[in-house]
């Protein structure tokens, strides 16, 4: 059995935990000196470096150092190092870039960086888009506005349905149900026709009647057979690729209320070389025309 602890006359903190007490000993002298040195060092640091936040800025310190400035300097240095490649990228014919292996490799890598920073928020990190949300998949060969390098550059430069650029690509689908352009019966018919041409289960009687409704109201944009039209941005309806979903409920919602997806133009955000680079990157993902 352990012997009981001997009583000590040293002062304690006055607390007891299940009979355990703590002596009120001072910190080791070396610890105190380090603590004081840290206080002195922090005072010196606040004099020479940015330290105290103010209402609209912060104290800059005697040295005027800025970590943000360091980053900007590194970015500038990197841009200067790559400038010769950017110059080649803008001076080379767009469709001849692929003939230069080194330039193509640079464009793909630079374009991937631009895509991750500017495009992935909508189109996804892997460029697969978001089905049902209106963000197109860029990996397939289904293009609403064309998939050539020139087409992609135009789309990236000016965007789609935005008021910022007069040259933005533009199209607008009518809201056939909300604006009472079609009756509920006609909407049922045309929805089943779209289900039919896209190879989905449907009501054959309604689909047959819907073919005529489609011909009069939809074919001018989507094509007689629902093949779509890249000049008006009308998607194909005769396959399994959908922008806002391809279920009966999804198609009905689209016919009733339409959609008006907007893509910003990047001509004021990206340089010409960056626009070309991201176009080359997207084009080589697998579906470029």
CSV table of C-alpha atoms in Angstrom, one decimal:
chain,number,residue,atom,x,y,z
A,1,UNK,CA,0.0,0.0,0.0
A,2,UNK,CA,1.4,3.4,-0.9
A,3,UNK,CA,2.5,5.7,1.8
A,4,UNK,CA,0.4,8.9,2.3
A,5,UNK,CA,1.8,12.1,0.8
A,6,UNK,CA,3.7,14.2,3.2
A,7,UNK,CA,2.4,17.7,4.0
A,8,UNK,CA,4.3,20.6,2.4
A,9,UNK,CA,4.3,24.2,3.6
A,10,UNK,CA,4.5,25.5,0.0
A,11,UNK,CA,1.5,27.6,-1.1
A,12,UNK,CA,-1.0,26.0,-3.5
A,13,UNK,CA,-3.4,27.4,-5.9
A,14,UNK,CA,-6.2,26.7,-3.4
A,15,UNK,CA,-8.0,24.2,-5.7
A,16,UNK,CA,-8.3,20.5,-4.9
A,17,UNK,CA,-9.4,17.7,-7.3
A,18,UNK,CA,-10.2,14.6,-5.5
A,19,UNK,CA,-7.4,15.3,-2.9
A,20,UNK,CA,-5.0,16.4,-5.6
A,21,UNK,CA,-3.6,19.9,-5.1
A,22,UNK,CA,-1.4,22.1,-7.3
A,23,UNK,CA,1.5,24.1,-6.0
A,24,UNK,CA,1.6,27.8,-6.8
A,25,UNK,CA,5.1,27.7,-8.3
A,26,UNK,CA,6.4,30.5,-10.6
A,27,UNK,CA,7.2,29.8,-14.2
A,28,UNK,CA,10.8,28.8,-14.9
A,29,UNK,CA,13.0,31.8,-15.4
A,30,UNK,CA,14.0,30.8,-18.9
A,31,UNK,CA,10.3,30.6,-19.9
A,32,UNK,CA,9.7,34.1,-18.6
A,33,UNK,CA,12.6,35.5,-20.6
A,34,UNK,CA,11.3,33.8,-23.8
A,35,UNK,CA,7.8,35.2,-23.1
A,36,UNK,CA,9.2,38.7,-22.6
A,37,UNK,CA,11.4,38.4,-25.8
A,38,UNK,CA,8.2,37.4,-27.8
A,39,UNK,CA,6.5,40.5,-26.5
A,40,UNK,CA,9.4,42.7,-27.6
A,41,UNK,CA,9.6,40.9,-30.9
A,42,UNK,CA,5.9,41.4,-31.6
A,43,UNK,CA,6.3,45.1,-30.9
A,44,UNK,CA,9.2,45.4,-33.4
A,45,UNK,CA,7.2,43.3,-35.9
A,46,UNK,CA,4.2,45.7,-35.7
A,47,UNK,CA,6.5,48.6,-36.4
A,48,UNK,CA,8.2,47.2,-39.5
A,49,UNK,CA,5.4,45.0,-41.0
A,50,UNK,CA,1.6,45.3,-41.6
A,51,UNK,CA,-0.2,44.5,-38.4
A,52,UNK,CA,-3.3,46.5,-37.3
A,53,UNK,CA,-6.5,46.5,-39.3
A,54,UNK,CA,-8.1,49.9,-39.9
A,55,UNK,CA,-11.5,50.8,-41.2
A,56,UNK,CA,-10.6,50.8,-44.9
A,57,UNK,CA,-7.0,49.5,-44.9
A,58,UNK,CA,-4.3,48.5,-42.4
A,59,UNK,CA,-1.1,49.8,-41.0
A,60,UNK,CA,1.6,49.2,-43.6
A,61,UNK,CA,4.7,49.1,-41.5
A,62,UNK,CA,8.0,50.9,-42.1
A,63,UNK,CA,9.1,48.3,-44.7
A,64,UNK,CA,5.9,48.5,-46.7
A,65,UNK,CA,5.9,44.7,-47.1
A,66,UNK,CA,2.9,43.0,-48.7
A,67,UNK,CA,2.4,39.3,-49.1
A,68,UNK,CA,-0.2,40.1,-51.7
A,69,UNK,CA,2.4,42.1,-53.5
A,70,UNK,CA,4.7,39.1,-53.5
A,71,UNK,CA,2.0,36.9,-55.1
A,72,UNK,CA,1.3,39.6,-57.7
A,73,UNK,CA,5.0,39.8,-58.5
A,74,UNK,CA,5.2,36.0,-58.9
A,75,UNK,CA,2.2,36.0,-61.2
A,76,UNK,CA,3.7,38.8,-63.3
A,77,UNK,CA,7.0,36.9,-63.5
A,78,UNK,CA,5.2,33.8,-64.6
A,79,UNK,CA,3.2,35.7,-67.2
A,80,UNK,CA,6.4,37.3,-68.5
A,81,UNK,CA,8.1,33.9,-68.7
A,82,UNK,CA,5.1,32.6,-70.7
A,83,UNK,CA,4.7,35.7,-72.9
A,84,UNK,CA,6.5,34.2,-75.8
A,85,UNK,CA,4.0,31.3,-75.8
A,86,UNK,CA,1.1,33.7,-75.5
A,87,UNK,CA,2.4,35.6,-78.5
A,88,UNK,CA,2.7,32.4,-80.5
A,89,UNK,CA,-0.8,31.4,-79.4
A,90,UNK,CA,-2.4,34.7,-80.7
A,91,UNK,CA,-0.3,34.9,-83.9
A,92,UNK,CA,-0.9,31.3,-85.0
A,93,UNK,CA,-4.0,30.5,-87.0
A,94,UNK,CA,-6.5,29.0,-84.6
A,95,UNK,CA,-6.9,25.8,-86.7
A,96,UNK,CA,-3.2,25.4,-87.1
A,97,UNK,CA,-2.4,25.3,-83.4
A,98,UNK,CA,-2.9,21.5,-83.3
A,99,UNK,CA,-0.1,21.2,-86.0
A,100,UNK,CA,2.4,22.5,-83.5
A,101,UNK,CA,2.8,19.9,-80.8
A,102,UNK,CA,4.6,22.2,-78.3
A,103,UNK,CA,2.1,25.0,-78.8
A,104,UNK,CA,-0.9,22.6,-78.6
A,105,UNK,CA,0.5,21.2,-75.3
A,106,UNK,CA,1.0,24.7,-73.9
A,107,UNK,CA,-2.5,25.7,-75.0
A,108,UNK,CA,-4.1,22.7,-73.4
A,109,UNK,CA,-2.3,23.2,-70.1
A,110,UNK,CA,-3.0,26.9,-70.0
A,111,UNK,CA,-6.6,26.4,-71.1
A,112,UNK,CA,-7.1,23.8,-68.3
A,113,UNK,CA,-5.9,26.4,-65.8
A,114,UNK,CA,-8.3,29.0,-67.2
A,115,UNK,CA,-11.1,26.5,-67.2
A,116,UNK,CA,-10.6,25.5,-63.5
A,117,UNK,CA,-10.6,29.2,-62.5
A,118,UNK,CA,-13.4,30.6,-64.7
A,119,UNK,CA,-15.6,27.8,-66.1
A,120,UNK,CA,-15.6,24.8,-63.7
A,121,UNK,CA,-18.1,26.6,-61.3
A,122,UNK,CA,-20.9,25.9,-63.8
A,123,UNK,CA,-19.6,23.2,-66.2
A,124,UNK,CA,-18.0,21.1,-63.4
A,125,UNK,CA,-14.3,20.4,-62.7
A,126,UNK,CA,-14.4,17.6,-65.3
A,127,UNK,CA,-16.5,19.6,-67.8
A,128,UNK,CA,-19.4,17.1,-67.6
A,129,UNK,CA,-21.9,19.9,-66.9
A,130,UNK,CA,-24.9,19.6,-64.6
A,131,UNK,CA,-27.9,17.8,-66.1
A,132,UNK,CA,-31.2,19.5,-65.2
A,133,UNK,CA,-29.5,22.8,-64.2
A,134,UNK,CA,-28.8,24.0,-67.7
A,135,UNK,CA,-25.0,23.7,-67.7
A,136,UNK,CA,-24.0,21.8,-70.8
A,137,UNK,CA,-21.7,18.8,-70.9
A,138,UNK,CA,-18.6,19.8,-72.8
A,139,UNK,CA,-17.2,16.2,-73.1
A,140,UNK,CA,-19.7,15.0,-75.8
A,141,UNK,CA,-20.2,16.0,-79.4
A,142,UNK,CA,-23.6,17.7,-78.8
A,143,UNK,CA,-23.2,21.4,-79.4
A,144,UNK,CA,-25.9,24.0,-79.2
A,145,UNK,CA,-23.9,26.8,-80.8
A,146,UNK,CA,-21.3,24.8,-82.7
A,147,UNK,CA,-18.2,22.9,-81.6
A,148,UNK,CA,-15.5,24.2,-83.9
A,149,UNK,CA,-12.6,26.2,-82.5
A,150,UNK,CA,-14.0,29.4,-84.0
A,151,UNK,CA,-17.4,28.6,-82.6
A,152,UNK,CA,-16.1,28.0,-79.1
A,153,UNK,CA,-13.9,31.1,-79.2
A,154,UNK,CA,-17.0,33.2,-80.1
A,155,UNK,CA,-19.1,31.6,-77.3
A,156,UNK,CA,-16.4,32.2,-74.7
A,157,UNK,CA,-15.7,35.8,-75.9
A,158,UNK,CA,-19.2,37.1,-76.0
A,159,UNK,CA,-21.3,34.6,-74.0
A,160,UNK,CA,-24.9,33.6,-74.4
A,161,UNK,CA,-28.0,35.7,-73.8
A,162,UNK,CA,-26.3,38.4,-71.7
A,163,UNK,CA,-26.9,42.1,-72.0
A,164,UNK,CA,-23.2,43.0,-71.7
A,165,UNK,CA,-22.2,42.3,-75.3
A,166,UNK,CA,-24.2,43.0,-78.4
A,167,UNK,CA,-22.5,40.1,-80.1
A,168,UNK,CA,-23.6,37.6,-77.5
A,169,UNK,CA,-25.3,34.5,-78.9
A,170,UNK,CA,-29.0,35.0,-78.5
A,171,UNK,CA,-32.1,32.8,-78.7
A,172,UNK,CA,-35.3,32.6,-76.7
A,173,UNK,CA,-37.9,29.8,-76.5
A,174,UNK,CA,-41.5,30.9,-76.0
A,175,UNK,CA,-43.3,29.9,-72.8
A,176,UNK,CA,-46.0,27.9,-74.6
A,177,UNK,CA,-48.0,27.1,-71.4
A,178,UNK,CA,-47.5,30.2,-69.3
A,179,UNK,CA,-48.3,32.5,-72.2
A,180,UNK,CA,-51.2,30.3,-73.3
A,181,UNK,CA,-49.7,29.8,-76.8
A,182,UNK,CA,-50.7,26.1,-76.6
A,183,UNK,CA,-53.6,24.5,-74.9
A,184,UNK,CA,-53.0,21.9,-72.1
A,185,UNK,CA,-54.1,19.2,-74.6
A,186,UNK,CA,-51.6,20.4,-77.2
A,187,UNK,CA,-48.8,20.5,-74.6
A,188,UNK,CA,-49.6,16.9,-73.7
A,189,UNK,CA,-49.4,15.9,-77.3
A,190,UNK,CA,-46.1,17.7,-78.1
A,191,UNK,CA,-44.5,16.3,-74.9
A,192,UNK,CA,-45.4,12.8,-76.0
A,193,UNK,CA,-44.0,13.5,-79.5
A,194,UNK,CA,-40.7,14.6,-77.9
A,195,UNK,CA,-40.7,11.4,-75.8
A,196,UNK,CA,-41.3,9.4,-78.9
A,197,UNK,CA,-38.5,11.0,-81.0
A,198,UNK,CA,-36.1,10.7,-78.1
A,199,UNK,CA,-36.8,6.9,-77.8
A,200,UNK,CA,-38.7,7.0,-74.5
A,201,UNK,CA,-42.0,5.4,-73.4
A,202,UNK,CA,-44.9,7.5,-74.6
A,203,UNK,CA,-48.6,7.5,-75.5
A,204,UNK,CA,-48.7,6.7,-79.3
A,205,UNK,CA,-52.0,8.5,-79.9
A,206,UNK,CA,-50.9,11.7,-78.2
A,207,UNK,CA,-47.5,11.5,-79.9
A,208,UNK,CA,-49.1,11.2,-83.4
A,209,UNK,CA,-51.2,14.3,-82.7
A,210,UNK,CA,-48.1,16.0,-81.2
A,211,UNK,CA,-46.1,15.6,-84.4
A,212,UNK,CA,-48.4,18.2,-86.1
A,213,UNK,CA,-48.2,20.5,-83.0
A,214,UNK,CA,-44.4,20.2,-83.1
A,215,UNK,CA,-44.2,20.9,-86.9
A,216,UNK,CA,-46.2,24.2,-86.5
A,217,UNK,CA,-44.6,25.5,-83.3
A,218,UNK,CA,-41.2,23.9,-82.7
A,219,UNK,CA,-39.6,22.6,-85.9
A,220,UNK,CA,-38.5,26.1,-87.1
A,221,UNK,CA,-35.9,26.0,-84.3
A,222,UNK,CA,-35.5,22.4,-83.3
A,223,UNK,CA,-35.7,21.0,-86.9
A,224,UNK,CA,-38.3,18.8,-88.5
A,225,UNK,CA,-36.9,15.6,-86.9
A,226,UNK,CA,-35.9,17.3,-83.7
A,227,UNK,CA,-32.2,17.4,-84.8
A,228,UNK,CA,-31.7,20.9,-83.4
A,229,UNK,CA,-30.0,23.9,-85.0
A,230,UNK,CA,-26.6,25.3,-83.9
A,231,UNK,CA,-27.3,28.6,-85.6
A,232,UNK,CA,-30.2,29.4,-83.3
A,233,UNK,CA,-28.9,27.5,-80.3
A,234,UNK,CA,-31.8,25.1,-80.3
A,235,UNK,CA,-30.8,21.7,-78.8
A,236,UNK,CA,-31.5,18.4,-80.5
A,237,UNK,CA,-34.5,16.6,-79.0
A,238,UNK,CA,-34.1,13.2,-80.8
A,239,UNK,CA,-31.4,11.8,-78.5
A,240,UNK,CA,-30.7,11.1,-74.8
A,241,UNK,CA,-28.7,14.3,-74.1
A,242,UNK,CA,-30.7,16.8,-72.1
A,243,UNK,CA,-29.9,20.2,-70.8
A,244,UNK,CA,-32.8,20.6,-68.4
A,245,UNK,CA,-33.8,17.0,-68.0
A,246,UNK,CA,-35.5,14.5,-70.3
A,247,UNK,CA,-38.3,13.0,-68.1
A,248,UNK,CA,-41.9,13.7,-69.1
A,249,UNK,CA,-42.2,16.1,-66.1
A,250,UNK,CA,-39.0,17.9,-67.2
A,251,UNK,CA,-40.1,18.3,-70.8
A,252,UNK,CA,-43.5,19.5,-69.7
A,253,UNK,CA,-42.0,22.1,-67.5
A,254,UNK,CA,-39.8,23.3,-70.3
A,255,UNK,CA,-42.6,23.5,-72.8
A,256,UNK,CA,-44.8,25.4,-70.2
A,257,UNK,CA,-42.3,27.9,-68.9
A,258,UNK,CA,-39.2,27.7,-71.2
A,259,UNK,CA,-35.7,28.4,-69.9
A,260,UNK,CA,-33.4,31.3,-70.4
A,261,UNK,CA,-29.8,30.3,-69.4
A,262,UNK,CA,-27.2,33.0,-69.4
A,263,UNK,CA,-23.5,32.6,-69.9
A,264,UNK,CA,-21.2,35.7,-69.3
A,265,UNK,CA,-18.8,36.9,-72.0
A,266,UNK,CA,-15.1,36.7,-71.0
A,267,UNK,CA,-13.7,39.3,-73.4
A,268,UNK,CA,-13.1,41.7,-70.5
A,269,UNK,CA,-11.9,39.0,-68.1
A,270,UNK,CA,-9.5,37.0,-70.2
A,271,UNK,CA,-6.8,38.0,-72.7
A,272,UNK,CA,-7.1,36.8,-76.3
A,273,UNK,CA,-4.5,34.2,-75.6
A,274,UNK,CA,-6.4,32.9,-72.6
A,275,UNK,CA,-9.6,32.7,-74.7
A,276,UNK,CA,-7.9,30.7,-77.4
A,277,UNK,CA,-6.2,28.5,-74.8
A,278,UNK,CA,-9.5,27.5,-73.1
A,279,UNK,CA,-11.1,27.0,-76.5
A,280,UNK,CA,-8.3,24.6,-77.5
A,281,UNK,CA,-8.7,22.8,-74.1
A,282,UNK,CA,-12.5,22.4,-74.5
A,283,UNK,CA,-12.2,21.4,-78.1
A,284,UNK,CA,-9.8,18.5,-77.3
A,285,UNK,CA,-11.9,17.1,-74.5
A,286,UNK,CA,-13.5,14.7,-76.9
A,287,UNK,CA,-16.4,16.4,-78.7
A,288,UNK,CA,-14.7,19.2,-80.8
A,289,UNK,CA,-15.9,19.4,-84.4
